Coordinates of C-alpha atoms and ligand atoms in Angstrom, one line a residue:
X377 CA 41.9 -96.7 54.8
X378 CA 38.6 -97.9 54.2
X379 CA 36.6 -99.3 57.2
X380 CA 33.1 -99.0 56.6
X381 CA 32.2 -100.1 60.1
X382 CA 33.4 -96.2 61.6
X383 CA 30.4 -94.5 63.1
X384 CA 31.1 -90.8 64.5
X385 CA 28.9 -88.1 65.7
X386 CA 28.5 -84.7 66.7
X387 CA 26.9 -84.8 70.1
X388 CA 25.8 -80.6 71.1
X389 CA 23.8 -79.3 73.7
X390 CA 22.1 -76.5 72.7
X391 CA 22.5 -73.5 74.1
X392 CA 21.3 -70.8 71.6
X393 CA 24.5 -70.9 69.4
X394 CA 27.0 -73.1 68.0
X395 CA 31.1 -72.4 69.1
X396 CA 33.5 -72.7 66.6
X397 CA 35.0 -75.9 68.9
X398 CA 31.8 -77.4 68.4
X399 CA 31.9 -76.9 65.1
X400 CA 35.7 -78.3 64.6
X401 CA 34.4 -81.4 66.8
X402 CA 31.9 -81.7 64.2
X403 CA 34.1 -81.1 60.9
X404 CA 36.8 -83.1 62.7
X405 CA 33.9 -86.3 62.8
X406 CA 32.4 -86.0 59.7
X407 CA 35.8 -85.9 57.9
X408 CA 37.2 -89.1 60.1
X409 CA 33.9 -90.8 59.1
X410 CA 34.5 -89.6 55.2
X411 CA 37.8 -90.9 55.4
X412 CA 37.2 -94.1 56.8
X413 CA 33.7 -94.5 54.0
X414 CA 31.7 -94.8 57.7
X415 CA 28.8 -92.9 59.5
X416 CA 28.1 -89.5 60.8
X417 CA 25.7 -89.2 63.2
X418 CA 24.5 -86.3 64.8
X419 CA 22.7 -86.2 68.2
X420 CA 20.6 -83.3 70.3
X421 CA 21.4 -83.7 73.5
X422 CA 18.4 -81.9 75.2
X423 CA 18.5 -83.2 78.8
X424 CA 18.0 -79.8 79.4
X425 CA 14.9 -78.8 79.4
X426 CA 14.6 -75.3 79.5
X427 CA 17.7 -74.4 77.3
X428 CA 16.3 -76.8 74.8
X429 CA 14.0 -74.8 73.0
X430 CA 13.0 -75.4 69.2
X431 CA 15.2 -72.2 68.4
X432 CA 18.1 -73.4 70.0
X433 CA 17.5 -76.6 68.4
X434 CA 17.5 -75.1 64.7
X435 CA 20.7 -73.0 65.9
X436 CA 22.6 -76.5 65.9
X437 CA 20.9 -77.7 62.5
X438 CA 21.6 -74.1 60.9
X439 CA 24.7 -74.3 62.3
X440 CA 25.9 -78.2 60.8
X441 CA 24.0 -77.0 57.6
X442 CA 25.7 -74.1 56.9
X443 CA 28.8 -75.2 57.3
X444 CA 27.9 -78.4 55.0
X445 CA 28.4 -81.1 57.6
X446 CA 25.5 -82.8 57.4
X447 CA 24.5 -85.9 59.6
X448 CA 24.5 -89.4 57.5
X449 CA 21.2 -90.1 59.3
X450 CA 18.1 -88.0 60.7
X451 CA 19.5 -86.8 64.2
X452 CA 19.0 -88.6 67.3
X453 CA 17.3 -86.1 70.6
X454 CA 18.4 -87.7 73.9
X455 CA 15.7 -86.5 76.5
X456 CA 13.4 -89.0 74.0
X457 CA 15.4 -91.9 75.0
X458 CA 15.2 -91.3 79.0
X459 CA 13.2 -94.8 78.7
X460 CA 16.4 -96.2 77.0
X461 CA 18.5 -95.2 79.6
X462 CA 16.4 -96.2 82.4
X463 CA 15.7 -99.8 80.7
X464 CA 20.1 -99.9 81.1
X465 CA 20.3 -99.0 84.4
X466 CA 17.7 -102.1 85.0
X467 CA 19.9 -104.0 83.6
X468 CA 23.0 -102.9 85.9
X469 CA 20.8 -103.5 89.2
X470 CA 20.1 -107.0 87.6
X471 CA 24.2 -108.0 86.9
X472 CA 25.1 -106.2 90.2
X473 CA 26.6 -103.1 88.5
X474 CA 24.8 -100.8 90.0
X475 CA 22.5 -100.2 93.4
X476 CA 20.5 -98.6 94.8
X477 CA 21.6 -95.7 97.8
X478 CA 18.9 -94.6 100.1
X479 CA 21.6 -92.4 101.7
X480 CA 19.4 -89.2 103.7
X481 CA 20.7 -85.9 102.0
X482 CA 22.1 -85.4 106.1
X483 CA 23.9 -88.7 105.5
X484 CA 25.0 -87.5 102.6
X485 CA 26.5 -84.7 104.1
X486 CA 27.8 -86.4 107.0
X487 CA 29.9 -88.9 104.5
X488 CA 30.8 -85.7 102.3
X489 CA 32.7 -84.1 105.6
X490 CA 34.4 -87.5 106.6
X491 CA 35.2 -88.2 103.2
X492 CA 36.7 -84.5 102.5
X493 CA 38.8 -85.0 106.0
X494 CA 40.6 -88.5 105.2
X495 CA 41.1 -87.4 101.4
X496 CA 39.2 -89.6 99.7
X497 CA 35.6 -89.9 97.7
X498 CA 32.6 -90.4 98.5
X499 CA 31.7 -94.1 99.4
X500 CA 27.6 -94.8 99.8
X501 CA 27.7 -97.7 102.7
X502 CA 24.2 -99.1 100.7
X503 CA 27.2 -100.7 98.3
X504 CA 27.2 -103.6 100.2
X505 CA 23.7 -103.9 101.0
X506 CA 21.7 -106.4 99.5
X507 CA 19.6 -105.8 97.1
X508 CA 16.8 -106.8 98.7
X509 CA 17.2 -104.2 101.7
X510 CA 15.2 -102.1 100.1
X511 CA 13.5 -99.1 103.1
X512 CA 10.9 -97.3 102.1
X513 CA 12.6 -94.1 101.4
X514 CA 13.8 -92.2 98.3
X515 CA 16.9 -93.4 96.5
X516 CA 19.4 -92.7 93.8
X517 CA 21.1 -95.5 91.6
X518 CA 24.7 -95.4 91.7
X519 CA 27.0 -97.6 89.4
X520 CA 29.2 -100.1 91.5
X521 CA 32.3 -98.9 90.3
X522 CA 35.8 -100.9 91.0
X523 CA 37.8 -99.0 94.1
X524 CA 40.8 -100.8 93.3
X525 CA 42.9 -101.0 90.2
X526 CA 42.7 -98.1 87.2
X527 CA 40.7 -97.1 84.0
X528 CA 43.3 -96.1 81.1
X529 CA 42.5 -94.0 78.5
X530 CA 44.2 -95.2 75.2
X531 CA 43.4 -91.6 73.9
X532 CA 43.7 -91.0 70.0
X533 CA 44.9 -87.3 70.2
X534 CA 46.3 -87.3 74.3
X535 CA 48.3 -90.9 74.5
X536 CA 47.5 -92.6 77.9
X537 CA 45.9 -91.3 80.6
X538 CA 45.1 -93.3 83.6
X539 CA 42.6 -92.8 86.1
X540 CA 43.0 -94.3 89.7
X541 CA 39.6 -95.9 90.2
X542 CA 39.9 -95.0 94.0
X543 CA 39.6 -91.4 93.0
X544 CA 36.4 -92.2 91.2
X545 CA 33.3 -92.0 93.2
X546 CA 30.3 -94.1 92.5
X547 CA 28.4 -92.3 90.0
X548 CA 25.1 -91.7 90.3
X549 CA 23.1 -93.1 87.4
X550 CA 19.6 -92.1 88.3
X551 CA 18.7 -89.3 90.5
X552 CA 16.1 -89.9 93.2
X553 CA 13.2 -88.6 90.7
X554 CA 14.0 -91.9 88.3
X555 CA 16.1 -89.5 85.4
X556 CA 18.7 -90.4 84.4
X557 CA 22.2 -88.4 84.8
X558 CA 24.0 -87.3 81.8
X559 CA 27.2 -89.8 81.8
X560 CA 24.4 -92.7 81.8
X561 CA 22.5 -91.4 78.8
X562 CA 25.7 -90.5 76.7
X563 CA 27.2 -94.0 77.0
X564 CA 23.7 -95.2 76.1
X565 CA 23.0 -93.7 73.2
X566 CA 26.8 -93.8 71.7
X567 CA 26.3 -97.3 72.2
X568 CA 22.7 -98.1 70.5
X569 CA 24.0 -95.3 67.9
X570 CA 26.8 -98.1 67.3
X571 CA 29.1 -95.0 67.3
X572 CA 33.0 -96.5 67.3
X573 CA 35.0 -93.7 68.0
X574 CA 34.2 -90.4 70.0
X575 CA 36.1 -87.5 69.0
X576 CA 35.0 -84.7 71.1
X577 CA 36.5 -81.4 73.4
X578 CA 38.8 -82.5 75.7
X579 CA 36.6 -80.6 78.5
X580 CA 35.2 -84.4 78.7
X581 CA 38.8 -86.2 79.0
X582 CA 37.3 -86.5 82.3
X583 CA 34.0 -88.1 81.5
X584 CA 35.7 -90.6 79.2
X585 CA 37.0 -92.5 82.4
X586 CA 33.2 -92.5 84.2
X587 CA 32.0 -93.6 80.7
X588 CA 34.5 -96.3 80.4
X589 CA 33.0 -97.5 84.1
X590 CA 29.5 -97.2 82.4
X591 CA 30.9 -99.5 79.5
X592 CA 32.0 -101.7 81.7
X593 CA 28.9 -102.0 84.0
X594 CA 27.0 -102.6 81.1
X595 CA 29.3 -105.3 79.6
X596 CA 29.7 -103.2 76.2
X597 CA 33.0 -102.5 74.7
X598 CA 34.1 -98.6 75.4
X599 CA 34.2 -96.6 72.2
X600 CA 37.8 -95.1 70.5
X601 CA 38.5 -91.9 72.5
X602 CA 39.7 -89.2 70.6
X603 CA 39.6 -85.6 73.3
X604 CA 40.7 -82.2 70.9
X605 CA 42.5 -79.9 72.7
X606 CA 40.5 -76.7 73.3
X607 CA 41.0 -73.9 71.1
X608 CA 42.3 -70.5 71.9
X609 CA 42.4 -66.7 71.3
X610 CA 45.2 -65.3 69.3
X611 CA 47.0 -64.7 72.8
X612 CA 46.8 -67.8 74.0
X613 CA 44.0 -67.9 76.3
X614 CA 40.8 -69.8 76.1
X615 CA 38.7 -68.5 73.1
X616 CA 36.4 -65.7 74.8
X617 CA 34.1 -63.2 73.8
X618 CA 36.9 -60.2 74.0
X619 CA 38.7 -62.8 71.0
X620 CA 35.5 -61.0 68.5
X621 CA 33.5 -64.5 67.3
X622 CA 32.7 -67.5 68.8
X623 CA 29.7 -68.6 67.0
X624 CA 29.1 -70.2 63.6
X625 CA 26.6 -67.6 63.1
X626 CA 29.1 -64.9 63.7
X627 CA 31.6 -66.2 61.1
X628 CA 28.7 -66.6 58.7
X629 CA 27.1 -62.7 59.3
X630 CA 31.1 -61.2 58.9
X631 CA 31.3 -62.5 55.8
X632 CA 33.3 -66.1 56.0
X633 CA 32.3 -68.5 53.6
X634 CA 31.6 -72.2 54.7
X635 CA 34.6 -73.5 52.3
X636 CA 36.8 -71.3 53.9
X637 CA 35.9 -72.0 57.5
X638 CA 36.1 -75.9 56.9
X639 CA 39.4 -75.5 55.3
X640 CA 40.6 -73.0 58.5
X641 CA 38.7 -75.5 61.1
X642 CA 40.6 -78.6 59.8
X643 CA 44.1 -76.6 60.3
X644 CA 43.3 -75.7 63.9
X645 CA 45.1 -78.7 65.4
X646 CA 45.4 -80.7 62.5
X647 CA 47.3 -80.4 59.1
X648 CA 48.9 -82.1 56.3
X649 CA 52.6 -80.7 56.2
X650 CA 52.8 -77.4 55.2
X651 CA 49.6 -77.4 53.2
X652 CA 47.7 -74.1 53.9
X653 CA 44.8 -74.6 51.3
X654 CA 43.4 -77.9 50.7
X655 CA 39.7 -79.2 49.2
X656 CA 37.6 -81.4 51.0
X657 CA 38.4 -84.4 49.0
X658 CA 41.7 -83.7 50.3
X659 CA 41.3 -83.5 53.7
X660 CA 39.2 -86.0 53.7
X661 CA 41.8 -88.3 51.9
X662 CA 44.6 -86.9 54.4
X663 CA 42.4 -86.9 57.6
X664 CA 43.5 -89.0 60.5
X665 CA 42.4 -88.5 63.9
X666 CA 45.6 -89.6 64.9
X667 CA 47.6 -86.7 63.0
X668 CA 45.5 -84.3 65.4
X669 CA 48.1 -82.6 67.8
X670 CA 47.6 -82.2 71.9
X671 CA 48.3 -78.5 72.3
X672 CA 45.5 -75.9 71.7
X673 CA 45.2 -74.4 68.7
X674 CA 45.2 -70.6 68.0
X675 CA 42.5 -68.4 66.5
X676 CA 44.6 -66.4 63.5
X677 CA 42.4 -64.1 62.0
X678 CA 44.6 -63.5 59.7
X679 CA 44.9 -67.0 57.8
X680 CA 41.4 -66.8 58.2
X681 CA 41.3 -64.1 55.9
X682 CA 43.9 -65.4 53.6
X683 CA 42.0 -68.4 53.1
X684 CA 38.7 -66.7 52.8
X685 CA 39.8 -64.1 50.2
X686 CA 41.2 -67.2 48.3
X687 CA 37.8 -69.0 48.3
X688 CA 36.2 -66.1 47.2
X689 CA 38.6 -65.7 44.1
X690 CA 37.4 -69.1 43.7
X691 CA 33.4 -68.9 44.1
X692 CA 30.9 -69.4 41.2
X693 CA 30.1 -65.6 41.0
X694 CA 25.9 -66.8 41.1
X695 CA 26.6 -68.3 44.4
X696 CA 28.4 -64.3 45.3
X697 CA 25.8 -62.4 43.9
X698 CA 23.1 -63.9 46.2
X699 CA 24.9 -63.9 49.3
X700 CA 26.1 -60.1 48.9
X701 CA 22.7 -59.2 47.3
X702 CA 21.7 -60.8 50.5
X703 CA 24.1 -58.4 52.4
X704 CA 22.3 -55.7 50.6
X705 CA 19.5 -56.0 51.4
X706 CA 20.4 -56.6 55.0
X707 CA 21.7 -53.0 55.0
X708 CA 18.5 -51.3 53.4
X709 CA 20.7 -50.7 50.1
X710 CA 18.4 -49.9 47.1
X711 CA 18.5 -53.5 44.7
X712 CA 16.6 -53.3 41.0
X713 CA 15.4 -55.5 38.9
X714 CA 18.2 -57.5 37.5
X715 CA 20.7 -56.8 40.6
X716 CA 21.8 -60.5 40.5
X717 CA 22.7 -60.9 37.0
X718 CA 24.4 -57.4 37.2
X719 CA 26.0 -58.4 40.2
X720 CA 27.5 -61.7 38.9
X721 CA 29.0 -59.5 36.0
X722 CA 30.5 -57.1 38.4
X723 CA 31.9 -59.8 41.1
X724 CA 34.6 -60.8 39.1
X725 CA 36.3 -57.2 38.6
X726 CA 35.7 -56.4 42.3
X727 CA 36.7 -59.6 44.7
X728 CA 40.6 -60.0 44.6
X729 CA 41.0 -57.6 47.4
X730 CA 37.8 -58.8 49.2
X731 CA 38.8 -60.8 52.7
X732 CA 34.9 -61.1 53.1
X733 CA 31.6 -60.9 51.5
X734 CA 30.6 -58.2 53.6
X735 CA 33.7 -56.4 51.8
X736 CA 32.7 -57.9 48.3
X737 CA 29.4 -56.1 49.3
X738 CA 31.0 -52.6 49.4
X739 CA 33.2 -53.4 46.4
X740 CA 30.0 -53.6 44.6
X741 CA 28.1 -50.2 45.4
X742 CA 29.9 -48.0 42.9
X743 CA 27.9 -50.6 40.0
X744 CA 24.4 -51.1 41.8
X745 CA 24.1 -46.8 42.7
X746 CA 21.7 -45.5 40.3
X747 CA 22.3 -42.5 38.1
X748 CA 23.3 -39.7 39.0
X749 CA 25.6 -40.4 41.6
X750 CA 26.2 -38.6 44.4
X751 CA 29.6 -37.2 44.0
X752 CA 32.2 -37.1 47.3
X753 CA 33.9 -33.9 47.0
X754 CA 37.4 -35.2 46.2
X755 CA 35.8 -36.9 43.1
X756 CA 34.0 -33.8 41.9
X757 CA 37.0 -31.8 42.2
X758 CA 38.8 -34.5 40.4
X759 CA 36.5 -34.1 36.9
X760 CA 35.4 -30.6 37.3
X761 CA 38.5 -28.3 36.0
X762 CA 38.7 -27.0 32.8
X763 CA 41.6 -28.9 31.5
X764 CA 40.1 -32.2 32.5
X765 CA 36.9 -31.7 31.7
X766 CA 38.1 -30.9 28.2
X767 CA 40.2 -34.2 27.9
X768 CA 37.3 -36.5 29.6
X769 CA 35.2 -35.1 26.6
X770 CA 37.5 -36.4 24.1
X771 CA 38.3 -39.8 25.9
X772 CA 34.5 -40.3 26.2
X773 CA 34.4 -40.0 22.2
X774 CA 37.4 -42.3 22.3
X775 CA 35.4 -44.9 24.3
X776 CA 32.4 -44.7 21.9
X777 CA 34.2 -45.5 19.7
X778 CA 35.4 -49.0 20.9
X779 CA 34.8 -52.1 19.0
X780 CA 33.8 -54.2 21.7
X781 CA 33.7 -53.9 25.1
X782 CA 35.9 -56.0 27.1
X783 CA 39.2 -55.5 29.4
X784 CA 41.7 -56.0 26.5
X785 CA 39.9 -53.6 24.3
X786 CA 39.7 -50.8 26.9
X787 CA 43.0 -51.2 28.1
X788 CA 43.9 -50.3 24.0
X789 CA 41.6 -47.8 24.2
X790 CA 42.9 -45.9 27.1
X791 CA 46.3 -46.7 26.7
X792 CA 45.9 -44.9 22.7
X793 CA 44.3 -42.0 23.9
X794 CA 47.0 -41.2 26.8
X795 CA 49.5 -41.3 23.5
X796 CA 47.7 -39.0 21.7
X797 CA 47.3 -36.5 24.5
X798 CA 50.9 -36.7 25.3
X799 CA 50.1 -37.6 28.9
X800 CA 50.6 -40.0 31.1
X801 CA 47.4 -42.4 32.7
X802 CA 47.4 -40.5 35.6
X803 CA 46.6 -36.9 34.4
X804 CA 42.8 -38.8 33.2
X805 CA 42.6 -42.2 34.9
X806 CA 41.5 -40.9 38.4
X807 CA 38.7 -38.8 36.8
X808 CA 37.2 -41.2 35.1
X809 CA 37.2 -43.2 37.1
X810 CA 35.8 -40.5 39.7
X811 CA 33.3 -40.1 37.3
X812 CA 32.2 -43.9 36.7
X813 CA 32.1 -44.3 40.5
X814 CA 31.5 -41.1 42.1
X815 CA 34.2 -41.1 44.6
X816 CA 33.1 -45.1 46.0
X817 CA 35.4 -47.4 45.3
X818 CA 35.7 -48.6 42.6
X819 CA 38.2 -51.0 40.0
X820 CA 40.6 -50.1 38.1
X821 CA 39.8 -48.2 34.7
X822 CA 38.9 -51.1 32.2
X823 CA 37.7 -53.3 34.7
X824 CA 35.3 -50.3 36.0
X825 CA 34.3 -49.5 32.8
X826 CA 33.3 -53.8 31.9
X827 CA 31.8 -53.7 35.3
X828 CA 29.2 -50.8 34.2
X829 CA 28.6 -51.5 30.7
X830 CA 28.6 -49.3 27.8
X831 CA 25.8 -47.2 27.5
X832 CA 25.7 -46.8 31.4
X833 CA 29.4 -45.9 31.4
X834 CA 29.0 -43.4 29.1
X835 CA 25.8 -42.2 30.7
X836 CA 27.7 -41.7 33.7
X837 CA 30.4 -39.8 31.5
X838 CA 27.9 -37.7 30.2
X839 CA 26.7 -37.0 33.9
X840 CA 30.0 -35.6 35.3
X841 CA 30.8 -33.9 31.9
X842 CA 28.0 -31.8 33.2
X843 CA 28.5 -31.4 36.6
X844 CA 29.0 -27.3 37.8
X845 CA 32.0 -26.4 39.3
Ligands
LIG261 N1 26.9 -82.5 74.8 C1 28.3 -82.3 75.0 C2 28.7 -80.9 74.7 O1 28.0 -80.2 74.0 C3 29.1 -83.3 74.2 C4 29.1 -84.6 74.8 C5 30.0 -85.6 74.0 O2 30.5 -85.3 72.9 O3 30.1 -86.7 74.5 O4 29.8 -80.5 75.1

């Protein structure tokens, strides 16, 4: 499909960190918008004053950035457009969609209790005023919102949902201090946005039926609804601290790489058959807001882990080094001059068993640690007997000896000199390679050895060789 005229966003309050829903709302956009060849727009909504800081502003921009979902155009902050909004609730009181209610907050209260007792909502009796009764008192603007028929929701992801507009008080638009409430400034701004279709939690299935009243007020056209079901722990209840992460930033400091979490994301109530692992360009070719399913999706940590080892197999080795040289660093661990280009070299050997980068990390001590290692005790029992001291000595010459030094080569090597010992791998692979690594882990023998180098493989030899017993 290719409509050019889409135009989604990503619409987050911020609150000092970004949830993973918020950021499957916002893959779940940007890849409708890709799809289509539209827009993604992102805006800040910052009605809140006091959560709004500039920090939890960049935790939303860090957040979109990271996980490479970047808005199509510069973002939108809604408390800037409180003029905007206003200016549209002018033009309700002018068509008689709105009025204003100079109910006393004890009149309020008084039609609260009646209402509560004969089961229905609140009704303001400044509705039928005329406009031009106008006390001199303080007043809120409510929309005049139908009490007969019903609003329907032709939702993209939840099928129809109707709304008895006789359960639907009059909203208020603007509070008494002139700002404007936050179902006013949404519909607003999605409409001067030109945004199409609003794919969003479905924590605002709700709001989508006050919005459409909005809409209708206004005499704009309502946007396409699209509400995502919320999504849950592994054991089925809402996603919660006890789950472990909720926030980008947690995913990114355990190790996950962005690839991996837009690839878990996009499975976590939608999917293309039984496709586990898929690129963007695929998902963005297969996406369909319509494909998305109605039940909650569940948190599996361990397809999450699956899929991240697999991009990690997959990653440009550079791209590793920094983030785990990063991780490094983050932990105080000693880095030298060159510790990128040596840890590109190692990364390979090292990251098939690595779920995360944090893991890569560790896999890549036993090559950074400097000379001479500190020895576990297990690893310096392992090369300081007699017998297998003796044999290391010779295998050492053996590996000097190598005409180059790559896997295939040392795999010869050490495979020829277990033959002319007599022995078997195992009576010399685990002290060498206690003695490459000191007792960290470490790769297996060739790779190990590739991993190090030459003359710093045999330096390390030369170390354990003389280790005392
Ligand atoms: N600001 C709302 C939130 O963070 C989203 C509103 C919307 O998408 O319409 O939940």
């Amino acid at each position: 499909m290719s409509d050019s005229s889409v135009v989604t966003r990503i619409a987050p309050s911020p609150t000092g960190a970004m949830h993973i829903g918020t950021a499957r709302t916002a893959l779940f956009n940007w890849l409708y918008a890709r799809h289509t060849g539209g827009k993604f727009l992102l805006r800040v909504e910052d009605t809140d004053r006091e959560r709004s800081t500039e920090a939890a502003v960049q935790v939303i921009f860090d957040g979109l950035a990271w996980l490479g979902l970047e808005a199509d155009e510069t973002p939108v902050f809604q408390a800037a457009r409180a003029d905007r909004h206003v200016k549209a609730v002018d033009e309700m009181l002018a068509r008689g969609s709105a009025y204003r209610d100079y109910m006393t907050p004890d009149e309020l209260e008084t039609e609260r209790t009646n209402a509560r007792a004969e089961g229905r909502v609140v009704r303001s009796p400044w509705r039928d005023h005329s406009p031009n009764d106008a006390p001199d008192r303080p007043f809120v603007v409510r929309l005049k919102a139908p009490i007969e028929g019903e609003t329907v929701i032709d939702d993209q992801v939840k099928g129809r949902v109707v709304f008895q507009n006789k359960d639907l008080d009059d909203l208020i638009l603007l509070r008494t201090d002139g700002s404007p409430t936050y179902n006013l400034a949404v519909v607003v701004d999605d409409h001067e946005m030109g945004v199409t279709h609003v794919i969003r939690g479905d924590d605002h299935l709700n709001n989508a039926a006050r919005q459409t009243l909005i809409y209708q007020g206004l005499g704009w056209a309502p946007p396409v609804w699209a509400h995502l079901p919320l999504i849950h722990g592994p054991d089925g209840t809402k996603l919660s601290k006890r789950h472990g992460a909720q926030a980008v930033s947690e995913f990114a400091d355990m190790g996950y790489l962005p690839e991996a979490m837009r690839n878990y994301l996009a499975k976590l109530g939608w999917g293309h058959g039984d496709d586990e692992i898929f690129s963007d360009e695929q998902a963005i070719g297969w996406f369909d807001i319509k494909d998305v399913v109605g039940a909650p999706a569940r948190l599996d940590w361990a397809k999450l882990n699956h899929l991240n080892n697999h991009y990690i197999r997959q990653a440009d080795p550079a791209r590793l080094a920094g983030l785990v040289a990063a991780i490094h660093r983050s932990r105080d661990f000693p880095l030298h001059d060159g510790h990128l280009a040596q840890l590109a070299h190692v990364i390979p050997f090292v990251r098939d068993g690595a779920k995360t980068t944090l893991e890569l990390a560790d896999a890549t001590v036993f090559a950074l640690s400097r000379r001479p290692l500190a020895f576990t005790d297990k690893a310096r029992e392992l090369v300081v007997n007699d017998e297998t001291r003796a044999r290391l000595g010779r295998l050492r010459t053996a590996l000097a000896a190598a005409p180059t030094w790559d896997v295939p080569t040392l795999e010869n090597v050490n495979r020829g000199f277990a033959e002319s010992e007599g022995v078997g791998m195992g009576k010399f692979g685990p002290a060498l390679r206690a003695a490459l690594s000191g007792g960290t882990p470490a790769p297996d023998l060739a790779g190990a050895l590739v991993s190090l180098g030459k003359d710093e493989s045999l330096a390390r030899l030369d170390d354990a060789l003389s280790l005392g017993g």
